[in-house]
Coordinates of C-alpha atoms in Angstrom, one line a residue:
X1 CA 113.3 66.0 103.2
X2 CA 110.9 63.8 101.3
X3 CA 107.9 65.6 99.9
X4 CA 104.6 64.5 101.0
X5 CA 101.9 63.8 98.4
X6 CA 100.1 66.9 99.4
X7 CA 103.1 69.2 99.2
X8 CA 104.1 67.7 95.9
X9 CA 100.6 68.4 94.5
X10 CA 100.7 72.0 95.8
X11 CA 104.1 72.6 94.1
X12 CA 102.8 71.1 90.9
X13 CA 99.8 73.4 91.0
X14 CA 102.0 76.5 91.7
X15 CA 104.4 75.6 88.8
X16 CA 101.5 75.0 86.5
X17 CA 99.8 78.3 87.5
X18 CA 103.1 80.2 87.0
X19 CA 103.7 78.6 83.6
X20 CA 100.1 79.2 82.6
X21 CA 100.3 82.9 83.7
X22 CA 103.5 83.4 81.8
X23 CA 102.0 81.7 78.8
X24 CA 98.8 83.9 79.1
X25 CA 100.8 87.2 79.3
X26 CA 103.1 86.1 76.5
X27 CA 100.1 85.3 74.3
X28 CA 98.3 88.5 75.3
X29 CA 101.4 90.5 74.6
X30 CA 101.7 88.8 71.2
X31 CA 98.1 89.5 70.4
X32 CA 98.4 93.1 71.4
X33 CA 101.6 93.4 69.2
X34 CA 99.7 91.8 66.3
X35 CA 96.7 94.1 66.9
X36 CA 99.1 97.1 66.9
X37 CA 100.8 96.0 63.7
X38 CA 97.4 95.5 62.0
X39 CA 96.3 98.9 63.2
X40 CA 99.6 100.4 61.9
X41 CA 99.1 98.7 58.6
X42 CA 95.5 100.0 58.3
X43 CA 96.6 103.5 59.2
X44 CA 99.5 103.3 56.7
X45 CA 97.2 101.9 54.0
X46 CA 94.4 104.5 54.5
X47 CA 93.6 106.2 51.2
X48 CA 95.0 109.8 51.1
X49 CA 92.4 112.5 50.8
X50 CA 93.3 115.0 48.1
X51 CA 92.5 118.6 49.0
X52 CA 92.7 122.1 47.6
X53 CA 93.3 124.8 50.2
X54 CA 93.7 128.5 50.6
X55 CA 96.8 130.3 51.7
X56 CA 95.1 131.1 55.0
X57 CA 95.2 127.4 56.2
X58 CA 98.4 126.2 54.5
X59 CA 100.6 126.6 57.6
X60 CA 97.9 124.7 59.6
X61 CA 97.9 121.7 57.3
X62 CA 101.7 121.6 57.2
X63 CA 101.9 121.5 61.0
X64 CA 103.3 118.0 62.0
X65 CA 100.8 117.8 64.9
X66 CA 97.8 118.2 62.5
X67 CA 99.3 115.6 60.2
X68 CA 99.8 113.2 63.0
X69 CA 96.2 113.5 64.2
X70 CA 94.8 113.0 60.7
X71 CA 97.0 110.0 60.1
X72 CA 95.9 108.5 63.4
X73 CA 92.3 109.0 62.5
X74 CA 93.0 107.3 59.1
X75 CA 92.3 110.6 57.3
X76 CA 95.7 111.5 55.9
X77 CA 95.7 114.4 53.4
X78 CA 97.7 115.8 50.5
X79 CA 96.9 119.4 49.8
X80 CA 97.7 121.9 47.1
X81 CA 97.3 125.7 47.6
X82 CA 95.0 127.5 45.2
X83 CA 93.4 130.9 45.2
X84 CA 89.9 130.7 46.6
X85 CA 88.4 132.2 43.5
X86 CA 89.9 129.5 41.4
X87 CA 88.6 126.6 43.4
X88 CA 85.2 126.3 41.8
X89 CA 87.0 125.6 38.5
X90 CA 88.6 122.5 40.1
X91 CA 85.3 120.9 40.7
X92 CA 85.0 118.7 37.6
X93 CA 83.3 115.3 37.6
X94 CA 85.8 112.5 37.5
X95 CA 88.8 114.6 38.5
X96 CA 87.6 116.8 41.4
X97 CA 89.6 116.8 44.7
X98 CA 88.1 115.1 47.8
X99 CA 87.7 118.5 49.5
X100 CA 88.3 122.2 49.1
X101 CA 89.0 124.6 51.9
X102 CA 88.3 128.1 50.8
X103 CA 88.7 131.5 52.4
X104 CA 85.2 133.0 52.6
X105 CA 81.6 132.0 52.0
X106 CA 81.4 133.6 48.5
X107 CA 84.1 131.2 47.2
X108 CA 82.5 128.3 49.1
X109 CA 79.1 129.0 47.6
X110 CA 80.7 129.0 44.1
X111 CA 82.3 125.6 44.9
X112 CA 79.0 124.2 46.0
X113 CA 77.2 125.5 42.9
X114 CA 80.0 123.9 40.7
X115 CA 79.5 120.6 42.6
X116 CA 75.8 120.7 42.0
X117 CA 76.3 121.1 38.3
X118 CA 78.8 118.2 38.3
X119 CA 76.3 116.1 40.4
X120 CA 78.7 115.8 43.3
X121 CA 77.5 115.7 47.0
X122 CA 79.0 118.9 48.5
X123 CA 78.7 119.5 52.3
X124 CA 80.0 122.7 54.0
X125 CA 81.4 123.2 57.5
X126 CA 83.3 126.2 58.9
X127 CA 85.8 124.9 61.5
X128 CA 87.2 128.4 62.2
X129 CA 86.9 132.0 61.3
X130 CA 88.4 135.5 61.6
X131 CA 86.9 139.0 61.5
X132 CA 88.3 141.6 59.2
X133 CA 90.1 144.4 61.2
X134 CA 92.2 147.5 60.6
X135 CA 95.7 147.1 62.1
X136 CA 97.0 150.5 63.1
X137 CA 99.1 152.5 65.5
X138 CA 98.2 154.3 68.7
X139 CA 99.0 157.8 67.3
X140 CA 96.8 157.2 64.3
X141 CA 94.0 155.7 66.4
X142 CA 94.0 158.8 68.7
X143 CA 93.6 161.1 65.6
X144 CA 90.6 159.1 64.5
X145 CA 89.1 159.3 67.9
X146 CA 89.6 163.1 68.1
X147 CA 87.8 163.4 64.7
X148 CA 84.8 161.3 65.7
X149 CA 85.9 158.4 63.4
X150 CA 86.7 155.9 66.1
X151 CA 86.1 155.1 69.7
X152 CA 88.3 153.5 72.3
X153 CA 86.7 150.2 73.4
X154 CA 89.4 149.1 75.8
X155 CA 93.2 149.6 76.0
X156 CA 94.6 149.2 72.5
X157 CA 91.2 148.2 71.0
X158 CA 89.2 150.6 69.0
X159 CA 85.9 150.6 67.0
X160 CA 85.8 152.5 63.7
X161 CA 82.8 154.1 62.2
X162 CA 83.1 152.5 58.7
X163 CA 80.6 154.8 57.0
X164 CA 82.2 158.0 58.3
X165 CA 85.7 156.8 57.5
X166 CA 84.8 155.8 54.0
X167 CA 83.1 159.1 53.3
X168 CA 86.1 161.0 54.7
X169 CA 88.5 159.0 52.4
X170 CA 86.3 159.6 49.4
X171 CA 86.4 163.4 50.3
X172 CA 90.2 163.1 49.8
X173 CA 91.1 164.3 53.2
X174 CA 94.8 164.2 54.2
X175 CA 96.1 163.4 57.6
X176 CA 97.4 166.9 58.3
X177 CA 93.8 168.2 57.5
X178 CA 92.4 166.4 60.6
X179 CA 92.1 167.9 64.1
X180 CA 94.8 167.0 66.6
X181 CA 97.0 165.4 63.9
X182 CA 100.4 166.2 65.4
X183 CA 100.9 162.5 66.1
X184 CA 100.9 161.8 62.4
X185 CA 101.2 165.2 60.7
X186 CA 101.8 164.1 57.1
X187 CA 100.4 165.2 53.8
X188 CA 99.5 161.8 52.5
X189 CA 95.8 160.9 52.0
X190 CA 93.8 159.1 54.6
X191 CA 93.5 155.6 53.1
X192 CA 93.3 152.1 54.4
X193 CA 95.9 149.8 52.7
X194 CA 94.5 146.6 51.2
X195 CA 95.6 143.8 49.0
X196 CA 94.7 143.8 45.3
X197 CA 91.0 142.9 45.1
X198 CA 91.5 141.4 41.6
X199 CA 93.6 138.6 43.2
X200 CA 93.0 138.6 46.9
X201 CA 89.9 137.8 49.0
X202 CA 90.7 140.4 51.7
X203 CA 90.8 143.2 49.1
X204 CA 87.5 142.0 47.8
X205 CA 86.0 142.0 51.3
X206 CA 87.1 145.6 51.7
X207 CA 85.0 146.5 48.7
X208 CA 82.1 144.6 50.2
X209 CA 82.5 146.4 53.6
X210 CA 82.8 149.9 52.2
X211 CA 79.9 149.4 49.8
X212 CA 77.7 148.2 52.7
X213 CA 78.8 151.3 54.6
X214 CA 77.7 153.7 51.9
X215 CA 74.5 151.6 51.1
X216 CA 73.5 151.3 54.7
X217 CA 73.3 147.6 54.4
X218 CA 74.6 144.7 52.2
X219 CA 74.3 145.4 48.5
X220 CA 71.7 143.1 47.0
X221 CA 71.3 144.2 43.4
X222 CA 73.7 144.6 40.5
X223 CA 72.7 148.2 39.6
X224 CA 73.5 149.4 43.1
X225 CA 76.6 147.3 43.2
X226 CA 78.0 148.7 40.0
X227 CA 77.2 152.3 41.0
X228 CA 79.0 151.9 44.4
X229 CA 81.9 150.0 42.8
X230 CA 82.5 152.9 40.4
X231 CA 82.4 155.3 43.4
X232 CA 84.8 153.2 45.5
X233 CA 87.3 152.5 42.8
X234 CA 89.4 155.5 43.8
X235 CA 90.1 154.0 47.2
X236 CA 92.0 151.2 45.4
X237 CA 93.5 153.4 42.7
X238 CA 95.0 156.0 45.1
X239 CA 96.8 153.3 47.1
X240 CA 99.3 152.8 44.3
X241 CA 100.9 149.4 44.2
X242 CA 99.0 146.7 46.1
X243 CA 100.3 143.3 47.1
X244 CA 98.3 140.4 45.5
X245 CA 98.6 137.9 48.4
X246 CA 97.1 138.0 51.9
X247 CA 100.4 138.5 53.8
X248 CA 101.9 141.1 51.6
X249 CA 100.0 144.0 53.2
X250 CA 100.6 142.6 56.6
X251 CA 104.3 142.3 56.0
X252 CA 104.5 146.0 55.1
X253 CA 102.6 146.9 58.3
X254 CA 105.0 144.9 60.5
X255 CA 108.3 145.5 58.8
X256 CA 108.0 149.1 57.5
X257 CA 105.6 150.5 60.0
X258 CA 103.4 153.6 60.3
X259 CA 105.2 155.6 57.6
X260 CA 104.2 153.0 54.9
X261 CA 101.0 151.6 56.5
X262 CA 99.2 153.8 59.0
X263 CA 96.1 151.6 58.5
X264 CA 96.1 148.0 57.1
X265 CA 92.9 146.0 56.3
X266 CA 93.7 142.5 57.5
X267 CA 92.3 139.3 58.9
X268 CA 92.5 139.4 62.6
X269 CA 94.2 136.0 62.5
X270 CA 97.3 137.6 60.9
X271 CA 97.9 139.8 63.9
X272 CA 97.1 137.1 66.4
X273 CA 99.4 134.6 64.7
X274 CA 102.2 137.2 64.7
X275 CA 101.7 138.0 68.4
X276 CA 101.6 134.3 69.3
X277 CA 104.7 133.4 67.3
X278 CA 106.7 136.5 68.5
X279 CA 105.3 136.3 72.0
X280 CA 104.4 140.0 71.8
X281 CA 103.8 142.9 69.5
X282 CA 105.2 146.4 68.8
X283 CA 104.5 148.9 71.5
X284 CA 102.2 151.1 69.4
X285 CA 100.4 148.4 67.5
X286 CA 96.6 148.4 67.9
X287 CA 93.6 146.7 66.4
X288 CA 90.6 148.6 65.2
X289 CA 87.3 146.8 64.5
X290 CA 85.2 148.4 61.7
X291 CA 81.6 148.9 62.8
X292 CA 80.2 146.9 61.2
X293 CA 82.8 144.4 60.0
X294 CA 82.8 141.1 58.1
X295 CA 83.7 137.8 59.6
X296 CA 85.6 135.7 57.1
X297 CA 84.8 132.0 57.5
X298 CA 87.3 129.3 56.5
X299 CA 84.9 127.0 54.8
X300 CA 85.6 123.3 54.3
X301 CA 83.6 121.8 51.4
X302 CA 83.7 118.0 51.2
X303 CA 82.8 116.0 48.1
X304 CA 82.5 112.6 49.7
X305 CA 81.9 110.7 52.9
X306 CA 85.5 110.4 54.2
X307 CA 86.2 114.1 53.4
X308 CA 83.0 114.9 55.3
X309 CA 84.3 113.1 58.3
X310 CA 87.5 115.1 58.0
X311 CA 85.6 118.4 58.0
X312 CA 83.6 117.3 61.1
X313 CA 86.9 116.3 62.8
X314 CA 88.5 119.7 62.1
X315 CA 85.4 121.4 63.7
X316 CA 85.1 119.2 66.7
X317 CA 88.5 117.7 67.8
X318 CA 89.8 119.7 70.8
X319 CA 93.5 119.3 69.8
X320 CA 92.9 120.4 66.2
X321 CA 90.8 123.3 67.3
X322 CA 93.6 124.4 69.7
X323 CA 96.2 124.3 67.0
X324 CA 93.9 126.5 64.8
X325 CA 93.9 129.0 67.6
X326 CA 97.7 129.0 67.6
X327 CA 97.5 130.0 63.9
X328 CA 95.3 133.0 65.0
X329 CA 91.9 131.7 64.1
X330 CA 88.8 132.0 66.3
X331 CA 86.9 128.9 67.1
X332 CA 83.5 128.2 68.7
X333 CA 85.1 128.4 72.2
X334 CA 85.7 132.2 72.4
X335 CA 87.1 132.0 75.9
X336 CA 89.8 129.6 74.8
X337 CA 90.8 132.0 71.9
X338 CA 90.9 135.1 74.2
X339 CA 92.9 133.2 76.9
X340 CA 95.5 132.1 74.3
X341 CA 96.0 135.7 73.0
X342 CA 96.1 137.5 76.4
X343 CA 99.7 136.6 77.4
X344 CA 101.0 138.2 74.1
X345 CA 99.9 141.7 75.0
X346 CA 97.8 142.0 71.9
X347 CA 94.3 143.2 72.9
X348 CA 91.4 141.8 70.9
X349 CA 87.6 142.4 71.0
X350 CA 86.3 139.3 72.8
X351 CA 83.0 139.1 70.9
X352 CA 82.5 140.8 67.6
X353 CA 78.8 141.5 67.2
X354 CA 78.4 144.3 64.7
X355 CA 78.6 142.4 61.5
X356 CA 77.4 142.6 57.9
X357 CA 77.5 139.9 55.2
X358 CA 79.2 140.3 51.8
X359 CA 77.0 140.5 48.7
X360 CA 76.0 137.4 46.8
X361 CA 78.6 135.7 44.6
X362 CA 77.0 137.2 41.5
X363 CA 76.8 140.7 42.8
X364 CA 80.3 140.6 44.3
X365 CA 81.8 139.2 41.2
X366 CA 80.3 142.0 39.1
X367 CA 81.5 144.7 41.6
X368 CA 85.0 143.3 41.5
X369 CA 85.0 143.2 37.7
X370 CA 83.9 146.8 37.7
X371 CA 86.7 148.0 39.9
X372 CA 89.2 145.9 38.0
X373 CA 88.2 147.4 34.7
X374 CA 88.3 150.9 36.1
X375 CA 91.8 150.4 37.6
X376 CA 93.2 149.7 34.1
X377 CA 91.8 153.0 32.8

């Protein structure tokens, strides 16, 4: 059948429209592909930020999910683990890393001071934190309660009177000397196990906490700090061998148990991380929160604008914050932290309010040096 002029025109219009639409989508797809390639090239070519980090956050930065987010945000990193107390020495004009991620405010303040001397722009942010706790066992906790040294806060969560416990340890009491000690009737001294304060931040924070307990508040002057450090040295000496890294003390608590470690001074994140990874804890494991205790901040110190953006991202990005919780850290969203821990059976104190700060970097350093010197005698 012959096409009428009107029908021929309509078909021409339809064919042209179809061709034009196909061409449009082809060009659009090509543009999107080119844009994606450009973006991939920009992401791949983003300058890597060099960082120095503490052992606390090493696993976090090695997590492929964290690396993926940082690369996507054009903030890829390469990190090297260094002791927090050694970090300030890495801040040298011309060769300083882009950022330093220390365990604790004392080390962070030392980094900032070193940056000031090197005329570098240091900015601090604390993306996550963890209170110091005493990991223990139900039989031990019950003995402490019976002797007025601790109180049950909720099932498997206890508060500890730091001052009374410190004084009892200095009085060289043994477990068998305590009332109702049948659950742990041994002749060893009542002591809290710590890491070596000469090399480990958690050990140093135990000195800060016990000195505050005896002083009635944070130690603010060198004379008082030295006096208390001399008095507290025996709490470190009488422990015998001490691990010099953060997980050494915790490993003994988990693997050897109550016989080796009736009370272990730890970061809460260690217990939480263990519970999350194992999807549970030992039946008698409990957490005891010293009253007061110290909250250890993981402090990110940036020395440039891109590193500053990285620090802000770690503190604000919902995915990165959630991954930090998986590694046991507390974040600003307390409810999210508590909800993540609950299925494991590990009981935690939702809000830790009885807190004390560590001494200044100068006082703390002198106290550590005093104990270190006495331990070699």
